[in-house]
Short mmCIF file of C-alpha atoms in Angstrom, two decimals:
data_model
loop_
_atom_site.label_atom_id
_atom_site.label_comp_id
_atom_site.label_asym_id
_atom_site.label_seq_id
_atom_site.Cartn_x
_atom_site.Cartn_y
_atom_site.Cartn_z
CA GLY I 1 -10.12 -7.37 -60.08
CA ALA I 2 -9.27 -9.08 -56.94
CA ALA I 3 -11.79 -9.16 -54.20
CA THR I 4 -11.29 -7.25 -51.15
CA VAL I 5 -11.46 -9.15 -47.85
CA ARG I 6 -12.54 -7.10 -44.95
CA ARG I 7 -12.18 -8.52 -41.57
CA ALA I 8 -14.86 -8.06 -38.81
CA SER I 9 -13.89 -5.63 -36.40
CA THR I 10 -12.67 -6.94 -32.90
CA PRO I 11 -14.70 -5.85 -29.76
CA SER I 12 -13.16 -3.18 -27.81
CA ARG I 13 -11.77 -4.45 -24.60
CA THR I 14 -12.66 -1.09 -22.91
CA TRP I 15 -15.63 -1.24 -20.85
CA VAL I 16 -18.22 1.20 -21.89
CA HIS I 17 -21.18 1.99 -19.54
CA ASP I 18 -24.30 0.29 -20.07
CA PRO I 19 -27.03 0.56 -17.41
CA ASP I 20 -28.35 -2.93 -18.39
CA MET I 21 -25.14 -4.70 -18.05
CA PRO I 22 -22.93 -5.17 -14.91
CA PRO I 23 -19.38 -4.11 -15.16
CA PRO I 24 -16.72 -6.74 -15.98
CA ALA I 25 -15.08 -8.71 -13.42
CA PRO I 26 -12.08 -6.97 -11.89
CA SER I 27 -8.74 -8.15 -13.42
CA ARG I 28 -6.12 -9.57 -11.24
CA LEU I 29 -3.87 -6.68 -9.90
CA ARG I 30 -0.34 -6.55 -10.79
CA ARG I 31 2.11 -7.37 -7.98
CA PRO I 32 4.46 -4.40 -6.86
CA PRO I 33 8.24 -5.67 -7.94
CA LEU I 34 9.26 -5.68 -3.94
CA LEU I 35 6.25 -7.91 -3.10
CA LEU I 36 7.23 -10.28 -5.68
CA ALA I 37 11.10 -9.95 -4.26
CA LEU I 38 9.82 -10.52 -0.87
CA GLU I 39 7.58 -13.54 -1.96
CA ALA I 40 10.73 -15.05 -3.57
CA ARG I 41 12.55 -14.46 -0.33
CA CYS I 42 15.43 -13.17 -2.30
CA PRO I 43 17.60 -10.34 -1.19
CA ALA I 44 19.12 -9.65 -4.74
CA LYS I 45 15.47 -9.40 -5.88
CA VAL I 46 14.89 -6.96 -3.10
CA THR I 47 18.09 -4.92 -3.70
CA ALA I 48 16.68 -4.80 -7.42
CA ALA I 49 13.34 -3.56 -6.32
CA LEU I 50 14.41 -1.10 -3.74
CA ALA I 51 16.97 0.37 -6.52
CA GLU I 52 13.78 0.70 -8.85
CA ASP I 53 11.64 2.40 -6.27
CA PRO I 54 13.63 3.67 -3.21
CA ASP I 55 10.48 4.50 -1.48
CA ALA I 56 8.82 1.13 -1.59
CA ALA I 57 10.21 0.04 1.75
CA ARG I 58 8.34 2.73 3.39
CA LEU I 59 4.97 2.47 1.71
CA PRO I 60 2.41 -0.34 2.42
CA PHE I 61 1.14 -2.70 -0.11
CA VAL I 62 -1.98 -0.61 -1.06
CA ASP I 63 -3.74 -3.23 -3.39
CA HIS I 64 -2.66 -5.83 -1.42
CA GLY I 65 -4.31 -5.67 2.03
CA TRP I 66 -2.29 -2.22 3.05
CA GLU I 67 0.38 -4.89 4.21
CA PRO I 68 3.69 -2.96 5.25
CA PRO I 69 6.63 -4.44 3.74
CA LEU I 70 8.22 -5.44 6.86
CA CYS I 71 5.19 -7.25 7.95
CA CYS I 72 5.15 -9.01 4.66
CA ALA I 73 8.67 -9.83 5.15
CA ALA I 74 7.96 -11.38 8.64
CA ARG I 75 4.93 -13.07 7.69
CA LEU I 76 6.66 -14.72 4.66
CA GLN I 77 9.74 -15.83 6.81
CA CYS I 78 12.21 -13.88 4.86
CA PRO I 79 15.69 -14.34 5.70
CA ALA I 80 17.33 -11.57 7.98
CA GLU I 81 19.34 -9.95 5.05
CA ILE I 82 16.22 -8.76 3.72
CA PHE I 83 15.07 -6.97 6.91
CA SER I 84 18.00 -5.24 7.02
CA LEU I 85 17.79 -4.21 3.24
CA LEU I 86 14.24 -2.76 4.31
CA LEU I 87 15.26 -1.13 7.54
CA ASP I 88 18.48 0.43 5.45
CA ASN I 89 15.97 1.88 3.17
CA ASP I 90 13.76 3.35 5.93
CA ALA I 91 11.17 0.79 6.52
CA ASP I 92 8.89 1.82 9.54
CA VAL I 93 9.11 -0.80 12.23
CA GLU I 94 5.86 0.68 13.78
CA GLN I 95 3.75 0.21 10.65
CA ARG I 96 1.05 -2.44 11.38
CA ASP I 97 -0.91 -4.84 9.13
CA SER I 98 -4.62 -4.76 8.64
CA ARG I 99 -5.00 -6.70 11.58
CA GLY I 100 -2.91 -4.33 14.12
CA ARG I 101 0.07 -6.64 14.03
CA SER I 102 3.70 -5.06 13.72
CA PRO I 103 6.33 -6.71 12.24
CA LEU I 104 7.75 -7.90 15.74
CA ASP I 105 4.24 -9.46 16.57
CA LEU I 106 4.27 -11.42 13.51
CA LEU I 107 8.01 -12.56 14.16
CA MET I 108 7.26 -13.61 17.78
CA THR I 109 4.46 -15.86 16.48
CA GLN I 110 7.03 -17.89 14.58
CA THR I 111 8.65 -20.99 16.13
CA GLN I 112 12.43 -20.38 17.06
CA GLU I 113 13.34 -22.49 13.97
CA GLU I 114 11.36 -19.91 11.69
CA ARG I 115 12.54 -16.75 13.01
CA PRO I 116 15.51 -15.23 11.75
CA SER I 117 18.23 -14.85 13.82
CA VAL I 118 19.31 -11.34 14.90
CA MET I 119 22.83 -12.54 14.93
CA GLU I 120 22.42 -12.94 11.05
CA LEU I 121 21.90 -9.40 10.45
CA PRO I 122 25.15 -7.77 8.73
#
């Protein structure tokens, strides 16, 4: 009859503890939707990310330096509309980044041209 072809099994991707082997290198962490939206500086994407996770504006990006969303928006020089969206979703203006800087501190270090105008807020 016909010969049966057997394929070699593929190695498991799950790490099994072996005291003689170091653990695998860490994988690149998945970026939260709100962080991706802020990096894109896109109000529509921020709106979508906040609709998906209403608490996201209040919580720091744990796996990304514990940076609060408002600090991230300030650092990335996001448009004023994004600040408004974050504030409307209870972002905490008192949260500080890992260096102790508030969103206002970060905004004040930018030049006048880089800083979002308060007059732009809806």
